[in-house]
PDB file of C-alpha atoms in Angstrom:
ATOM      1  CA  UNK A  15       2.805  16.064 174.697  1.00  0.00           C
ATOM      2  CA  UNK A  16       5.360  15.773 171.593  1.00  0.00           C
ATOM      3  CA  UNK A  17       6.611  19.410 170.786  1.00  0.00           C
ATOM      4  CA  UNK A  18       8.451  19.658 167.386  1.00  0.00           C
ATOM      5  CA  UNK A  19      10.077  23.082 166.774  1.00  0.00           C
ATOM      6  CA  UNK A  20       9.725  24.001 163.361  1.00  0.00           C
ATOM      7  CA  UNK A  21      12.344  25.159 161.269  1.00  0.00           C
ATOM      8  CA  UNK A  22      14.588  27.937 161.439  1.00  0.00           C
ATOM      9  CA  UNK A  23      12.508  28.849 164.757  1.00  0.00           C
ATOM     10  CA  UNK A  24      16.041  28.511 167.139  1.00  0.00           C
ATOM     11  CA  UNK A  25      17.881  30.359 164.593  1.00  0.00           C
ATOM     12  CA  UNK A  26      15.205  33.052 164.463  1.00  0.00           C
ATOM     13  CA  UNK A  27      15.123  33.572 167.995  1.00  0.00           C
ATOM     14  CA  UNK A  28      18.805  33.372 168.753  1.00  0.00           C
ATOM     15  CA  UNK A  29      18.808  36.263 165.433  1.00  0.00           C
ATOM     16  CA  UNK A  30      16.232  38.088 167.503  1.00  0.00           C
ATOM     17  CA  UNK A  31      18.310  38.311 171.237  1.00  0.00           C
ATOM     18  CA  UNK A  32      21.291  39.046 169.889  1.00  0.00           C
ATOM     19  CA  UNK A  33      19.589  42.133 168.674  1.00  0.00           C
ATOM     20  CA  UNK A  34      17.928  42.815 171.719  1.00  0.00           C
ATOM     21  CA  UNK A  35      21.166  42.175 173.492  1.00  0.00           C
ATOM     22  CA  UNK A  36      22.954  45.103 171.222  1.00  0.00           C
ATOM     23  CA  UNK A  37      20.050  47.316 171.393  1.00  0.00           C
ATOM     24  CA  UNK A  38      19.079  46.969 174.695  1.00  0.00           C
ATOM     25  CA  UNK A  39      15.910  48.735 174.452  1.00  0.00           C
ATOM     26  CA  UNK A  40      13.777  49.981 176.848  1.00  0.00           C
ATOM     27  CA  UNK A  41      10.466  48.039 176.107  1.00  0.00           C
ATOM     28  CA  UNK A  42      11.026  44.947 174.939  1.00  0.00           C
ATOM     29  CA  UNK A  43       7.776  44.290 173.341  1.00  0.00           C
ATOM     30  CA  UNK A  44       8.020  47.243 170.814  1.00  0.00           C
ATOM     31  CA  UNK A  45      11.186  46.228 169.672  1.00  0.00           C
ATOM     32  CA  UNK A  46       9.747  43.036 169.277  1.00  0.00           C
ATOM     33  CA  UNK A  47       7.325  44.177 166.868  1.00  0.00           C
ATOM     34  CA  UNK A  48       9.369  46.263 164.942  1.00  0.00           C
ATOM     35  CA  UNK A  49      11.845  43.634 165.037  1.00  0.00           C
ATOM     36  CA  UNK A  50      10.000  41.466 163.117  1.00  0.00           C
ATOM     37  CA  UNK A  51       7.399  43.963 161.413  1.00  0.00           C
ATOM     38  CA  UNK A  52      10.944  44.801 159.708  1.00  0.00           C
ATOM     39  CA  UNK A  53      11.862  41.677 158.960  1.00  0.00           C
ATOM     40  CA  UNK A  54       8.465  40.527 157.248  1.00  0.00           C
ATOM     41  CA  UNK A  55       8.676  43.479 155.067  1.00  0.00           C
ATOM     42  CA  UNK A  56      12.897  42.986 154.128  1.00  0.00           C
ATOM     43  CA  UNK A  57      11.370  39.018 153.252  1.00  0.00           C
ATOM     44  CA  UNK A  58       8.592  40.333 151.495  1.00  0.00           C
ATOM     45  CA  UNK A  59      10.644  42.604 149.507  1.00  0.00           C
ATOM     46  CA  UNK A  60      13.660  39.354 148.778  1.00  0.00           C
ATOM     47  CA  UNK A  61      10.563  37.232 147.631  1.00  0.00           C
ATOM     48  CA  UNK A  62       8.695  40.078 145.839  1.00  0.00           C
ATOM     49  CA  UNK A  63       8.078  40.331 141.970  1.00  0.00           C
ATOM     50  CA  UNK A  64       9.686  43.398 141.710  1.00  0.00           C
ATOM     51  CA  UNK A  65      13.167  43.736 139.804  1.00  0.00           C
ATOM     52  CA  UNK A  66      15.562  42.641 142.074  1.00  0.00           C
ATOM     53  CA  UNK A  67      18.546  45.078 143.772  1.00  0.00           C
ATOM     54  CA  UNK A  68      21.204  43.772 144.583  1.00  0.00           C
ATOM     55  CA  UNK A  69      23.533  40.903 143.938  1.00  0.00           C
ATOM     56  CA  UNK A  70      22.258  37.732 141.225  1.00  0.00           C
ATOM     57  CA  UNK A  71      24.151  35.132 140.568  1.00  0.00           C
ATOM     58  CA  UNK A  72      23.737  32.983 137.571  1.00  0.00           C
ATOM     59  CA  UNK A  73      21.341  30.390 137.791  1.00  0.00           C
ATOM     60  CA  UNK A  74      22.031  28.236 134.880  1.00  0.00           C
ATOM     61  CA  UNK A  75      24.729  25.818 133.813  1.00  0.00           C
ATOM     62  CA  UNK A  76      26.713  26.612 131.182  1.00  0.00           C
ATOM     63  CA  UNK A  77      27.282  23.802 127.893  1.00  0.00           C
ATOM     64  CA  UNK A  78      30.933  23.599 129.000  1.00  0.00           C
ATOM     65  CA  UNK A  79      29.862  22.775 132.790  1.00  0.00           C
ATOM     66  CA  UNK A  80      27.492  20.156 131.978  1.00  0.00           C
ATOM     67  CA  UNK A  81      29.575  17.102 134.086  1.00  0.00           C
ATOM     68  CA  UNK A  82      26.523  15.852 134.898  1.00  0.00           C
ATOM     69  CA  UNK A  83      27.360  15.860 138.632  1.00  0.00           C
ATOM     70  CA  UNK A  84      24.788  17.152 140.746  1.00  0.00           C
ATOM     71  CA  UNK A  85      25.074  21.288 142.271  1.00  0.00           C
ATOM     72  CA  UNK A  86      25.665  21.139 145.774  1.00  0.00           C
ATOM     73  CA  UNK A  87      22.931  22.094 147.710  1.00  0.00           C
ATOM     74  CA  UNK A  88      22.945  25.510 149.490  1.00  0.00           C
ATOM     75  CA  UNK A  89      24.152  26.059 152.710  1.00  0.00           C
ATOM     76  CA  UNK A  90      21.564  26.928 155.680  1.00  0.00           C
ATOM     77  CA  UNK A  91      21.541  30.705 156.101  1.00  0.00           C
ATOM     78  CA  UNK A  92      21.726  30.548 159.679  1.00  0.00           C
ATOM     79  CA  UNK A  93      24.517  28.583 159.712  1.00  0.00           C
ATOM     80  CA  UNK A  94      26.982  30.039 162.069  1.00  0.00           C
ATOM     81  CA  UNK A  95      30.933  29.861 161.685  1.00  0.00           C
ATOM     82  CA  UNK A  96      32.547  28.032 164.666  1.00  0.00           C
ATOM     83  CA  UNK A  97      35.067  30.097 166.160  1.00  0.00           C
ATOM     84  CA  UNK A  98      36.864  33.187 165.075  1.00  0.00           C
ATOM     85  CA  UNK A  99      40.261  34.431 166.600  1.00  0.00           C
ATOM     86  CA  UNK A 100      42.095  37.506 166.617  1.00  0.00           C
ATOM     87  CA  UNK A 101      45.071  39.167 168.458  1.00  0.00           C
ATOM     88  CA  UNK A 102      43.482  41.374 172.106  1.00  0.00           C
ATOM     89  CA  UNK A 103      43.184  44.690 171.642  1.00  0.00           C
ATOM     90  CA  UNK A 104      42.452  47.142 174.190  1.00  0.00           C
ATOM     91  CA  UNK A 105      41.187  50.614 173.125  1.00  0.00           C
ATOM     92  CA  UNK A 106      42.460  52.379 175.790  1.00  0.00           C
ATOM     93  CA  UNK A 107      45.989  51.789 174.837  1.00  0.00           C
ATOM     94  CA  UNK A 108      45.520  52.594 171.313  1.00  0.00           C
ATOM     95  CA  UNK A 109      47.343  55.525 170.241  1.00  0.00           C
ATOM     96  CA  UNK A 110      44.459  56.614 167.327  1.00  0.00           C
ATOM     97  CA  UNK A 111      43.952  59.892 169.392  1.00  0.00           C
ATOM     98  CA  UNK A 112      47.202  61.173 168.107  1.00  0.00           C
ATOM     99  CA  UNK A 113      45.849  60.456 164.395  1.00  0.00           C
ATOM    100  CA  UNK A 114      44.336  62.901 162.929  1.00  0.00           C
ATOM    101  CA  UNK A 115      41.209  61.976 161.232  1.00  0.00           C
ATOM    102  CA  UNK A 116      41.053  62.219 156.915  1.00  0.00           C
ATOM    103  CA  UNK A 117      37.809  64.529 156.347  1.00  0.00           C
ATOM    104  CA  UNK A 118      36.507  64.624 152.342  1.00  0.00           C
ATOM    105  CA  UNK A 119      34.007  66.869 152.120  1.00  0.00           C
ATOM    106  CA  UNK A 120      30.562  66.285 151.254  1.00  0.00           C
ATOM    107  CA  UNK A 121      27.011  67.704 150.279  1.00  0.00           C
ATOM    108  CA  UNK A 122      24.367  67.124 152.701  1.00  0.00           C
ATOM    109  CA  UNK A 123      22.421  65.400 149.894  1.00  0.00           C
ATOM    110  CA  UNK A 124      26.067  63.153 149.296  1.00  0.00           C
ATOM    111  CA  UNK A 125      26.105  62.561 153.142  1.00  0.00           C
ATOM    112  CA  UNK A 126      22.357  61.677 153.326  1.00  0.00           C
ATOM    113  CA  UNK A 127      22.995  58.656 150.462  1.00  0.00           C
ATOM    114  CA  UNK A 128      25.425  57.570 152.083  1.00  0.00           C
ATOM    115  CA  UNK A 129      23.922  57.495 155.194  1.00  0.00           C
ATOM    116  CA  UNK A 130      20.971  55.412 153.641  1.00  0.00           C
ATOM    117  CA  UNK A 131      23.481  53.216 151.683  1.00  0.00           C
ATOM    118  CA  UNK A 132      25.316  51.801 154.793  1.00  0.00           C
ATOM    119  CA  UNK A 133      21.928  52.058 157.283  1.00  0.00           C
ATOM    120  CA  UNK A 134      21.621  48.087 156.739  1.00  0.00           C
ATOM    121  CA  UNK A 135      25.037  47.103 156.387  1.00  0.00           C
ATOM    122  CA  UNK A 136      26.558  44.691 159.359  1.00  0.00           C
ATOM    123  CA  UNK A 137      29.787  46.544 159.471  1.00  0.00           C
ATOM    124  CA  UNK A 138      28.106  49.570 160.425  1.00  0.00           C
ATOM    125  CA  UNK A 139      25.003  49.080 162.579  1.00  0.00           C
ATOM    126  CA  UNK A 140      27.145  48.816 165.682  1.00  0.00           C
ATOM    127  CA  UNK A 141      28.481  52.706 165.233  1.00  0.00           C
ATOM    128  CA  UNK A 142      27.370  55.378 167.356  1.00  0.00           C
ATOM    129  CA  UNK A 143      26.724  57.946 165.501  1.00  0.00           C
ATOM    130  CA  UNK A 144      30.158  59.743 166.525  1.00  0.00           C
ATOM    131  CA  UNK A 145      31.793  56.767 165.133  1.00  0.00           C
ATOM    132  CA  UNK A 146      29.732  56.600 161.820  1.00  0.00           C
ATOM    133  CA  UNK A 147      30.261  60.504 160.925  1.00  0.00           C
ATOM    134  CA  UNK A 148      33.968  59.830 161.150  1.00  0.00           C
ATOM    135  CA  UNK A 149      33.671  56.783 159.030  1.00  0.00           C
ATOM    136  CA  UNK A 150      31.572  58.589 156.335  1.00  0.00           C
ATOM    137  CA  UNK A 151      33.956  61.669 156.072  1.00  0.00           C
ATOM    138  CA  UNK A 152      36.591  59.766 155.712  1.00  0.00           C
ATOM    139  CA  UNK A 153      34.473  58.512 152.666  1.00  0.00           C
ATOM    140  CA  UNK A 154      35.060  60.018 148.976  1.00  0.00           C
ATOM    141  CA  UNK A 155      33.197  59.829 145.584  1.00  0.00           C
ATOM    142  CA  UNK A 156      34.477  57.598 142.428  1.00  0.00           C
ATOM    143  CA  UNK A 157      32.862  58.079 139.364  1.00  0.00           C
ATOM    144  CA  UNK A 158      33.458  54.849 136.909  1.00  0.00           C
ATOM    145  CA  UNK A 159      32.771  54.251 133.403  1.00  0.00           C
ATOM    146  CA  UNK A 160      31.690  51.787 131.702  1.00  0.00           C
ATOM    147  CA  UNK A 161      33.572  48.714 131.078  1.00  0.00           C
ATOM    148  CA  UNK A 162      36.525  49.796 133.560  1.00  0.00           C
ATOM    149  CA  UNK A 163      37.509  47.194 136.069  1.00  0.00           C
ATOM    150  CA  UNK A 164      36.356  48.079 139.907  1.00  0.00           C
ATOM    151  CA  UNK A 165      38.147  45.646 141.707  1.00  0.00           C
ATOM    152  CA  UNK A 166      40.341  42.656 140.271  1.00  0.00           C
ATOM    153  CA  UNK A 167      40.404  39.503 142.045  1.00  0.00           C
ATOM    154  CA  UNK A 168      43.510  38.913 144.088  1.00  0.00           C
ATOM    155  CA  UNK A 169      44.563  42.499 144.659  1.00  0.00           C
ATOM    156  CA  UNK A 170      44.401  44.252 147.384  1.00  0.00           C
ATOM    157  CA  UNK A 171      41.390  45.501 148.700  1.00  0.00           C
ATOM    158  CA  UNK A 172      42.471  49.211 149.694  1.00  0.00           C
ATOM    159  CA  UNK A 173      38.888  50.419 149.458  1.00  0.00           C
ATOM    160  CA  UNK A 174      35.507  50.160 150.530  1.00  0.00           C
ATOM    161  CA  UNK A 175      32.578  50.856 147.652  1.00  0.00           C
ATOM    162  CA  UNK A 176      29.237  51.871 148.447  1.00  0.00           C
ATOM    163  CA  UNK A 177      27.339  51.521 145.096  1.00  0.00           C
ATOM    164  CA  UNK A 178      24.724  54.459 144.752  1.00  0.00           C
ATOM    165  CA  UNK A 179      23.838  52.991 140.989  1.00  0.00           C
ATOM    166  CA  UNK A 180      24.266  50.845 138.242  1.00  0.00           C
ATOM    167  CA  UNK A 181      24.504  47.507 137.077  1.00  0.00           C
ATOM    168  CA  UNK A 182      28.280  45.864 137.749  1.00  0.00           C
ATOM    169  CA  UNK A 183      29.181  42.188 136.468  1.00  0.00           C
ATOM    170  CA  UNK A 184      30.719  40.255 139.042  1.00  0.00           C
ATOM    171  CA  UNK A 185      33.583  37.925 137.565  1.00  0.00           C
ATOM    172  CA  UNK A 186      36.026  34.845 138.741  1.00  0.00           C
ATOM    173  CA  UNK A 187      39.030  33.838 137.612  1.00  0.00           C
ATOM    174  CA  UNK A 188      38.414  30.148 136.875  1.00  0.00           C
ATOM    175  CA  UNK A 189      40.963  27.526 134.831  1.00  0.00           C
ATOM    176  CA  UNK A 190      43.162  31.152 134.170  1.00  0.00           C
ATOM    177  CA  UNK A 191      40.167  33.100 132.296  1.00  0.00           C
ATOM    178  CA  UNK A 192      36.989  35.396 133.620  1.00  0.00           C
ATOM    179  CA  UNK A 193      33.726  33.915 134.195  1.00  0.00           C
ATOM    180  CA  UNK A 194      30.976  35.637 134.570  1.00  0.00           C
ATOM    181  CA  UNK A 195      29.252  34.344 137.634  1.00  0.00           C
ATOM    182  CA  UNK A 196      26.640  37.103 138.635  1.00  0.00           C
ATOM    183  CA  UNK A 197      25.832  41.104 139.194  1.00  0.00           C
ATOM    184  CA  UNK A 198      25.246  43.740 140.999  1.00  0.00           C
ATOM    185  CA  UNK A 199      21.990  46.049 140.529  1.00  0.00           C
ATOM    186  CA  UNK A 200      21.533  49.198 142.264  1.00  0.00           C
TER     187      UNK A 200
END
């Protein structure tokens, strides 16, 4: 009996325990289900005819690129990175208990959008909730206008921005001037 796996099947089940790994939950086959029940509807809603949130990159070549060479094709989402390294740390020996934590105060209705902002965001599904009230109060609001610069490529990255709304233009420096290669919609 020849078995061919299809596509993307390894990758979606190696995506799927390594969420049940972090979870750990307590019946398997509801998690399951709502494991993918969720990820059906996130698809649906990244192939849907609405108009789209988030970032869109240009799709086009511009006159001045036409080289004739062809793009290069896109990389396989579920590619994984090969190693990563970093110095040991050991959070019993850190001395962050001494420091005391920054604390911007907030609405409820301010803490509740945030709250929803960051809910699918990597860098903070892995918080306990302890953890994630800390992060969010250390949180403040910036109002921008339009036209003002958020973030300029190559400086430093002091803060993180949660978007609540708006449109922002995403640019690169390429050859010494801006190009406009995409933006944000929220």
């Amino acid at each position: 009996m020849d078995v061919q796996i299809p596509p993307g099947l390894t990758e979606l089940m190696q995506d799927f325990t390594v969420a049940a790994l972090r979870e750990r939950p307590n019946d398997i086959v509801d998690f399951a289900a709502d494991y993918f029940v969720k990820l059906r509807e996130s698809k649906k809603q990244y192939d849907g005819g609405a108009k789209p949130k988030g970032v869109q990159f240009s799709g086009g070549q511009d006159s001045d690129e036409s080289s004739g060479e062809e793009p290069e094709p896109p990389k396989n989402r579920y590619a994984r990175r090969q190693s990563v390294c970093a110095e040991a740390y050991n959070p019993d020996e850190s001395d962050d208990e001494d420091e005391k934590l920054v604390v911007h105060p907030k609405s409820d209705v301010q803490r509740k959008r945030l709250n929803e902002a960051v809910g699918n965001i990597l860098l903070f599904k892995n918080l306990d909730n302890e953890q994630l009230n800390n992060v969010l109060d250390a949180m403040f609001e910036r109002k921008t206008t339009a036209d003002e610069h958020i973030i300029d490529q190559g400086d430093d990255g002091d803060n993180f921005y949660v978007i609540d709304r708006g449109i922002f233009d995403i640019y690169v420096k390429i050859d010494g001037s801006d190009k406009k290669v995409g933006a944000y919609n929220n």
